[in-house]
Each structure stands twice: as structure tokens, then as C-alpha cells.
PDB file of C-alpha atoms in Angstrom:
ATOM      1  CA  MET A   1     -24.122  24.347  15.389  1.00 51.00           C
ATOM      2  CA  THR A   2     -25.588  26.146  12.385  1.00 51.00           C
ATOM      3  CA  SER A   3     -22.833  27.378  10.076  1.00 55.00           C
ATOM      4  CA  ASN A   4     -22.828  30.700   8.292  1.00 57.00           C
ATOM      5  CA  PRO A   5     -24.736  30.729   4.987  1.00 54.00           C
ATOM      6  CA  ASP A   6     -22.773  30.638   1.758  1.00 57.00           C
ATOM      7  CA  PRO A   7     -21.998  34.252   0.776  1.00 49.00           C
ATOM      8  CA  ASN A   8     -22.032  33.240  -2.893  1.00 53.00           C
ATOM      9  CA  ALA A   9     -25.587  31.878  -2.740  1.00 60.00           C
ATOM     10  CA  VAL A  10     -28.586  33.494  -4.397  1.00 70.00           C
ATOM     11  CA  GLN A  11     -29.806  36.648  -2.588  1.00 85.00           C
ATOM     12  CA  ASP A  12     -31.985  35.573   0.340  1.00 87.00           C
ATOM     13  CA  PHE A  13     -35.085  37.792   0.599  1.00 90.00           C
ATOM     14  CA  ASP A  14     -36.121  36.183   3.894  1.00 91.00           C
ATOM     15  CA  PRO A  15     -32.999  35.263   5.873  1.00 91.00           C
ATOM     16  CA  GLU A  16     -35.042  34.781   9.066  1.00 93.00           C
ATOM     17  CA  GLU A  17     -37.033  31.936   7.538  1.00 94.00           C
ATOM     18  CA  THR A  18     -33.837  30.431   6.124  1.00 92.00           C
ATOM     19  CA  LEU A  19     -32.280  30.483   9.543  1.00 94.00           C
ATOM     20  CA  GLU A  20     -35.351  28.763  11.021  1.00 94.00           C
ATOM     21  CA  TRP A  21     -35.021  25.927   8.507  1.00 93.00           C
ATOM     22  CA  ARG A  22     -31.328  25.526   9.229  1.00 94.00           C
ATOM     23  CA  GLU A  23     -31.886  25.562  12.987  1.00 95.00           C
ATOM     24  CA  ALA A  24     -34.680  23.027  12.608  1.00 94.00           C
ATOM     25  CA  ILE A  25     -32.271  20.586  10.963  1.00 94.00           C
ATOM     26  CA  ASP A  26     -29.790  21.163  13.790  1.00 94.00           C
ATOM     27  CA  VAL A  27     -32.503  20.317  16.343  1.00 96.00           C
ATOM     28  CA  VAL A  28     -33.475  17.141  14.514  1.00 95.00           C
ATOM     29  CA  ILE A  29     -29.844  15.979  14.395  1.00 93.00           C
ATOM     30  CA  GLU A  30     -29.391  16.764  18.080  1.00 93.00           C
ATOM     31  CA  ARG A  31     -32.578  15.079  19.264  1.00 95.00           C
ATOM     32  CA  PHE A  32     -33.168  12.257  16.802  1.00 94.00           C
ATOM     33  CA  GLY A  33     -29.843  11.661  15.078  1.00 91.00           C
ATOM     34  CA  GLU A  34     -28.354  11.846  11.585  1.00 89.00           C
ATOM     35  CA  ASP A  35     -30.589   9.138  10.101  1.00 90.00           C
ATOM     36  CA  ARG A  36     -33.767  11.071  10.894  1.00 94.00           C
ATOM     37  CA  ALA A  37     -32.278  14.272   9.503  1.00 93.00           C
ATOM     38  CA  GLN A  38     -31.258  12.464   6.320  1.00 91.00           C
ATOM     39  CA  HIS A  39     -34.784  11.032   5.989  1.00 94.00           C
ATOM     40  CA  LEU A  40     -36.380  14.482   6.281  1.00 94.00           C
ATOM     41  CA  ILE A  41     -33.941  16.060   3.827  1.00 92.00           C
ATOM     42  CA  THR A  42     -34.383  13.249   1.294  1.00 91.00           C
ATOM     43  CA  ASN A  43     -38.184  13.474   1.474  1.00 93.00           C
ATOM     44  CA  THR A  44     -38.097  17.269   1.206  1.00 91.00           C
ATOM     45  CA  ILE A  45     -35.929  17.115  -1.919  1.00 87.00           C
ATOM     46  CA  ALA A  46     -38.223  14.437  -3.414  1.00 88.00           C
ATOM     47  CA  GLN A  47     -41.251  16.647  -2.821  1.00 89.00           C
ATOM     48  CA  ALA A  48     -39.422  19.565  -4.457  1.00 85.00           C
ATOM     49  CA  TYR A  49     -38.816  17.421  -7.567  1.00 82.00           C
ATOM     50  CA  GLU A  50     -42.491  16.468  -7.687  1.00 82.00           C
ATOM     51  CA  ALA A  51     -43.421  20.122  -7.528  1.00 80.00           C
ATOM     52  CA  GLY A  52     -41.117  20.921 -10.430  1.00 80.00           C
ATOM     53  CA  VAL A  53     -38.333  22.475  -8.397  1.00 81.00           C
ATOM     54  CA  GLN A  54     -34.957  21.246  -9.629  1.00 74.00           C
ATOM     55  CA  PRO A  55     -32.321  21.589  -6.888  1.00 68.00           C
ATOM     56  CA  GLN A  56     -28.841  22.450  -8.065  1.00 71.00           C
ATOM     57  CA  ASN A  57     -26.324  19.638  -8.325  1.00 66.00           C
ATOM     58  CA  VAL A  58     -24.689  19.106  -4.957  1.00 63.00           C
ATOM     59  CA  LYS A  59     -20.952  19.690  -5.087  1.00 69.00           C
ATOM     60  CA  THR A  60     -19.191  19.759  -1.751  1.00 66.00           C
ATOM     61  CA  PRO A  61     -15.725  19.206  -0.367  1.00 70.00           C
ATOM     62  CA  TYR A  62     -15.095  15.667   0.907  1.00 76.00           C
ATOM     63  CA  ILE A  63     -17.548  14.732   3.647  1.00 73.00           C
ATOM     64  CA  ASN A  64     -17.256  11.481   5.609  1.00 76.00           C
ATOM     65  CA  THR A  65     -20.467   9.551   4.977  1.00 78.00           C
ATOM     66  CA  ILE A  66     -20.211   7.893   8.392  1.00 80.00           C
ATOM     67  CA  PRO A  67     -21.165  10.310  11.192  1.00 77.00           C
ATOM     68  CA  PRO A  68     -18.403  10.577  13.840  1.00 77.00           C
ATOM     69  CA  GLY A  69     -20.740   9.113  16.462  1.00 80.00           C
ATOM     70  CA  LYS A  70     -21.118   5.940  14.443  1.00 82.00           C
ATOM     71  CA  GLN A  71     -17.448   5.370  13.670  1.00 85.00           C
ATOM     72  CA  PRO A  72     -16.047   2.325  15.439  1.00 88.00           C
ATOM     73  CA  ALA A  73     -12.815   2.662  17.382  1.00 89.00           C
ATOM     74  CA  TYR A  74      -9.736   2.289  15.180  1.00 89.00           C
ATOM     75  CA  PRO A  75      -8.609  -1.318  15.534  1.00 90.00           C
ATOM     76  CA  GLY A  76      -4.877  -0.574  15.640  1.00 90.00           C
ATOM     77  CA  ASN A  77      -2.405   1.584  17.479  1.00 94.00           C
ATOM     78  CA  LEU A  78      -2.249   4.828  15.521  1.00 93.00           C
ATOM     79  CA  GLU A  79       1.033   5.990  16.996  1.00 95.00           C
ATOM     80  CA  VAL A  80       2.794   2.720  16.227  1.00 95.00           C
ATOM     81  CA  GLU A  81       1.343   2.636  12.708  1.00 95.00           C
ATOM     82  CA  ARG A  82       2.412   6.257  12.081  1.00 95.00           C
ATOM     83  CA  ASN A  83       5.987   5.434  13.080  1.00 96.00           C
ATOM     84  CA  LEU A  84       6.001   2.379  10.835  1.00 95.00           C
ATOM     85  CA  LEU A  85       4.603   4.435   7.978  1.00 96.00           C
ATOM     86  CA  ARG A  86       7.382   7.005   8.382  1.00 96.00           C
ATOM     87  CA  ALA A  87       9.969   4.240   8.194  1.00 95.00           C
ATOM     88  CA  LEU A  88       8.332   2.719   5.112  1.00 95.00           C
ATOM     89  CA  ARG A  89       8.189   6.034   3.273  1.00 96.00           C
ATOM     90  CA  TRP A  90      11.782   6.805   4.146  1.00 95.00           C
ATOM     91  CA  ASN A  91      13.076   3.352   3.132  1.00 92.00           C
ATOM     92  CA  ALA A  92      11.113   3.353  -0.135  1.00 93.00           C
ATOM     93  CA  THR A  93      12.526   6.754  -1.078  1.00 92.00           C
ATOM     94  CA  ALA A  94      16.067   5.893   0.029  1.00 91.00           C
ATOM     95  CA  MET A  95      16.005   2.685  -2.025  1.00 87.00           C
ATOM     96  CA  VAL A  96      15.130   4.518  -5.238  1.00 89.00           C
ATOM     97  CA  VAL A  97      17.595   7.390  -4.593  1.00 90.00           C
ATOM     98  CA  ARG A  98      20.464   5.036  -3.750  1.00 86.00           C
ATOM     99  CA  ALA A  99      19.817   2.939  -6.863  1.00 81.00           C
ATOM    100  CA  ASN A 100      20.052   6.028  -9.023  1.00 81.00           C
ATOM    101  CA  ARG A 101      23.387   7.048  -7.590  1.00 82.00           C
ATOM    102  CA  LYS A 102      24.895   4.085  -9.384  1.00 79.00           C
ATOM    103  CA  PRO A 103      26.147   4.407 -12.968  1.00 73.00           C
ATOM    104  CA  ALA A 104      23.182   2.522 -14.409  1.00 72.00           C
ATOM    105  CA  GLU A 105      20.681   5.077 -13.023  1.00 75.00           C
ATOM    106  CA  PRO A 106      17.752   2.610 -13.334  1.00 71.00           C
ATOM    107  CA  GLY A 107      15.010   5.078 -12.408  1.00 76.00           C
ATOM    108  CA  GLY A 108      12.141   4.297 -10.134  1.00 79.00           C
ATOM    109  CA  HIS A 109       8.999   5.848  -8.737  1.00 83.00           C
ATOM    110  CA  ILE A 110       8.817   7.757  -5.449  1.00 88.00           C
ATOM    111  CA  ALA A 111       5.618   9.813  -5.354  1.00 90.00           C
ATOM    112  CA  SER A 112       3.254   6.918  -6.161  1.00 91.00           C
ATOM    113  CA  PHE A 113       3.852   5.169  -2.853  1.00 91.00           C
ATOM    114  CA  GLN A 114       4.215   8.353  -0.845  1.00 93.00           C
ATOM    115  CA  SER A 115       0.714   9.427  -1.886  1.00 93.00           C
ATOM    116  CA  SER A 116      -0.970   6.092  -1.339  1.00 93.00           C
ATOM    117  CA  ALA A 117       0.971   4.635   1.599  1.00 94.00           C
ATOM    118  CA  ILE A 118      -1.789   5.119   4.147  1.00 94.00           C
ATOM    119  CA  MET A 119      -4.320   3.223   2.056  1.00 94.00           C
ATOM    120  CA  TYR A 120      -1.941   0.297   1.540  1.00 94.00           C
ATOM    121  CA  GLU A 121      -0.921   0.167   5.218  1.00 94.00           C
ATOM    122  CA  VAL A 122      -4.515   0.173   6.487  1.00 94.00           C
ATOM    123  CA  GLY A 123      -5.182  -2.657   4.029  1.00 94.00           C
ATOM    124  CA  TYR A 124      -2.163  -4.682   5.073  1.00 93.00           C
ATOM    125  CA  ASN A 125      -2.671  -4.081   8.787  1.00 94.00           C
ATOM    126  CA  HIS A 126      -6.423  -4.549   9.100  1.00 94.00           C
ATOM    127  CA  PHE A 127      -8.096  -5.992   5.983  1.00 93.00           C
ATOM    128  CA  TRP A 128      -6.130  -8.203   3.668  1.00 93.00           C
ATOM    129  CA  LYS A 129      -5.516 -11.839   4.552  1.00 92.00           C
ATOM    130  CA  GLY A 130      -2.508 -13.978   3.660  1.00 87.00           C
ATOM    131  CA  HIS A 131      -2.686 -17.336   1.915  1.00 86.00           C
ATOM    132  CA  GLU A 132      -2.432 -19.195   5.247  1.00 89.00           C
ATOM    133  CA  HIS A 133      -5.699 -17.665   6.578  1.00 93.00           C
ATOM    134  CA  PRO A 134      -8.388 -20.291   7.378  1.00 93.00           C
ATOM    135  CA  ASN A 135     -10.836 -18.568   5.054  1.00 91.00           C
ATOM    136  CA  GLY A 136      -8.329 -18.248   2.249  1.00 91.00           C
ATOM    137  CA  GLY A 137      -6.129 -15.362   1.238  1.00 91.00           C
ATOM    138  CA  ASP A 138      -6.854 -12.230  -0.735  1.00 93.00           C
ATOM    139  CA  LEU A 139      -5.687 -11.566  -4.270  1.00 91.00           C
ATOM    140  CA  LEU A 140      -3.847  -8.259  -4.400  1.00 88.00           C
ATOM    141  CA  PHE A 141      -3.397  -6.272  -7.603  1.00 89.00           C
ATOM    142  CA  VAL A 142      -0.798  -3.860  -6.242  1.00 89.00           C
ATOM    143  CA  GLN A 143      -0.375  -0.639  -8.244  1.00 89.00           C
ATOM    144  CA  GLY A 144       2.916  -1.297  -9.965  1.00 87.00           C
ATOM    145  CA  HIS A 145       4.594   2.040  -9.377  1.00 90.00           C
ATOM    146  CA  THR A 146       4.203   1.640  -5.640  1.00 91.00           C
ATOM    147  CA  ALA A 147       6.546  -1.377  -5.643  1.00 91.00           C
ATOM    148  CA  PRO A 148       9.275   0.424  -3.638  1.00 92.00           C
ATOM    149  CA  GLY A 149       6.822   0.755  -0.753  1.00 93.00           C
ATOM    150  CA  THR A 150       5.993  -2.935  -0.851  1.00 93.00           C
ATOM    151  CA  TYR A 151       9.673  -3.776  -0.792  1.00 92.00           C
ATOM    152  CA  ALA A 152      10.231  -1.380   2.127  1.00 94.00           C
ATOM    153  CA  ARG A 153       7.507  -3.170   4.078  1.00 95.00           C
ATOM    154  CA  ALA A 154       8.944  -6.603   3.207  1.00 94.00           C
ATOM    155  CA  PHE A 155      12.341  -5.413   4.449  1.00 94.00           C
ATOM    156  CA  LEU A 156      10.907  -4.426   7.871  1.00 93.00           C
ATOM    157  CA  GLU A 157       9.191  -7.808   8.021  1.00 93.00           C
ATOM    158  CA  GLY A 158      12.464  -9.609   7.292  1.00 94.00           C
ATOM    159  CA  ARG A 159      11.250 -11.097   4.001  1.00 92.00           C
ATOM    160  CA  ILE A 160      13.953  -9.393   1.921  1.00 90.00           C
ATOM    161  CA  ASN A 161      17.405  -8.273   2.980  1.00 90.00           C
ATOM    162  CA  GLU A 162      19.469  -5.115   2.585  1.00 89.00           C
ATOM    163  CA  ASP A 163      21.490  -6.543  -0.321  1.00 87.00           C
ATOM    164  CA  GLN A 164      18.261  -6.955  -2.275  1.00 86.00           C
ATOM    165  CA  LEU A 165      17.255  -3.376  -1.517  1.00 85.00           C
ATOM    166  CA  GLU A 166      20.611  -2.235  -2.842  1.00 84.00           C
ATOM    167  CA  ASN A 167      19.875  -4.086  -6.049  1.00 82.00           C
ATOM    168  CA  PHE A 168      16.530  -2.466  -6.815  1.00 84.00           C
ATOM    169  CA  ARG A 169      15.882  -2.713 -10.563  1.00 80.00           C
ATOM    170  CA  ALA A 170      19.047  -4.782 -10.929  1.00 73.00           C
ATOM    171  CA  GLU A 171      17.791  -8.340 -11.287  1.00 69.00           C
ATOM    172  CA  ALA A 172      20.460  -9.457 -13.772  1.00 65.00           C
ATOM    173  CA  GLY A 173      22.874 -10.293 -10.927  1.00 64.00           C
ATOM    174  CA  GLY A 174      20.435 -12.794  -9.496  1.00 68.00           C
ATOM    175  CA  ASP A 175      19.671 -11.061  -6.173  1.00 78.00           C
ATOM    176  CA  GLY A 176      17.820  -7.931  -7.180  1.00 80.00           C
ATOM    177  CA  LEU A 177      14.291  -6.647  -6.977  1.00 85.00           C
ATOM    178  CA  SER A 178      12.146  -6.294 -10.066  1.00 84.00           C
ATOM    179  CA  SER A 179      11.089  -2.801 -11.085  1.00 85.00           C
ATOM    180  CA  TYR A 180       7.413  -3.639 -10.870  1.00 84.00           C
ATOM    181  CA  PRO A 181       5.263  -6.537  -9.569  1.00 86.00           C
ATOM    182  CA  HIS A 182       6.557  -9.502 -11.535  1.00 84.00           C
ATOM    183  CA  PRO A 183       5.496 -13.036 -10.447  1.00 86.00           C
ATOM    184  CA  TYR A 184       7.789 -14.664 -13.018  1.00 84.00           C
ATOM    185  CA  LEU A 185      10.953 -13.025 -11.679  1.00 83.00           C
ATOM    186  CA  MET A 186       9.774 -13.100  -8.031  1.00 87.00           C
ATOM    187  CA  PRO A 187       7.245 -15.945  -7.783  1.00 87.00           C
ATOM    188  CA  ASP A 188       7.296 -16.089  -3.973  1.00 88.00           C
ATOM    189  CA  PHE A 189       6.633 -12.376  -3.640  1.00 88.00           C
ATOM    190  CA  TRP A 190       4.267 -11.038  -6.291  1.00 88.00           C
ATOM    191  CA  GLN A 191       0.853 -12.467  -7.289  1.00 88.00           C
ATOM    192  CA  PHE A 192       0.112 -10.455 -10.437  1.00 87.00           C
ATOM    193  CA  SER A 193       2.030  -8.516 -13.058  1.00 86.00           C
ATOM    194  CA  THR A 194       0.095  -5.256 -12.705  1.00 86.00           C
ATOM    195  CA  VAL A 195       2.159  -2.960 -14.923  1.00 82.00           C
ATOM    196  CA  SER A 196       2.602  -5.032 -18.050  1.00 64.00           C
ATOM    197  CA  MET A 197      -0.114  -4.207 -20.567  1.00 59.00           C
ATOM    198  CA  GLY A 198       0.287  -7.719 -21.939  1.00 56.00           C
ATOM    199  CA  LEU A 199       0.509  -9.848 -18.824  1.00 55.00           C
ATOM    200  CA  GLY A 200      -1.568  -7.714 -16.444  1.00 53.00           C
ATOM    201  CA  PRO A 201      -4.970  -8.356 -18.055  1.00 52.00           C
ATOM    202  CA  ILE A 202      -4.279 -12.090 -18.222  1.00 48.00           C
TER     203      ILE A 202
END
């Protein structure tokens, strides 16, 4: 279980002792769990501070703060959600691309939703509540440039139709979709104007 020491670390004049410390932590984790290991490490670091030893700032790659053994089972069906996510990403991209093949070339954002889609979908599927919920609904400040993804989801849910998707950023005709979250233009869809520097803070 003990990983190899960092080759870029300070020269270790007693690697055998270092290995013993590392193996000791492994044993604690195995026998008593992560909480006990964390307690020992925290107390050891505190004692080092008291003795005047200043540990280097800890900088690590991302580490999940919940040990795998304590993670609850995922509440949804991962395979179904992955397939839905693929459809959402595709539809969001297609909507922007198709809009810009028209003479007006209205623009639109693609990467914003592609990079944040998983976070939004986990929220929609498992956390956020609608206004009809017995405990009240959530207030969502949706990142404005991810609007194509929200429209793509609404299309799969049957809340908007294909004609509206074809009129992304073309509201003047009366049946389009606003560029960004806009509760004035789409009062039954958006809660907050999250892109406008004037309206958003209000």
C-alpha cells in the first residue's frame, strides 16, 4: 500500500526510518480506519509546529476528501445518465452550430456547457427541487453561457420544441430562445438574469 517516495524530495539520510513511518500509517489505516490516521497525522503536525518545525505547504493533485469506503452508493443509474448527457452535449452544440449557419450568425457559447455539464446534470437529477416541491423550490443562478445546455435539457423534457431550438438567439420573431438566462423574455423558463451586469445583481 505504501507508495514510492517522491524522488524530488530532500535527500533522505535514513530511508529505513522513513519507510517505517510510512508503513506505520498504512497499518493504522488498515486496522483503525482513515479517521484515526487523520487524527494521528494532525496531532503530529501540531506537535511539529510547537517544536518550531514548519512543514512545507501541502500542494497535491486533487484528492477526494471522502474515503472510498465511506462514499454512499450513487443514487442514479450511471449508464442512463451518461447517455442522456451525451444527448444533451450533442444537442447543445448542434443548436449553436445550426444557428450560426444562418445569415445572421448570432454566435453562441459551446465550451461553457461542455465543461460543466456533469455538475449541472448531477444537480438537476439529484439535488435541486422544482417550485412544486413540498419544501419549496430552489433558486438557480445558472451560469449564463451554459444556456444552450439548459435548452437542450428542456427539449428532451418536452418543455421547448424543435422550432424554438432552431431560433436560438432569434427572439425577434416571437418564438425564439434568448441568448442568456432572461426572465423578462422567458418568464416561465428563467428565474434570474445571470449575465447582465445591470440586472444580475438585482
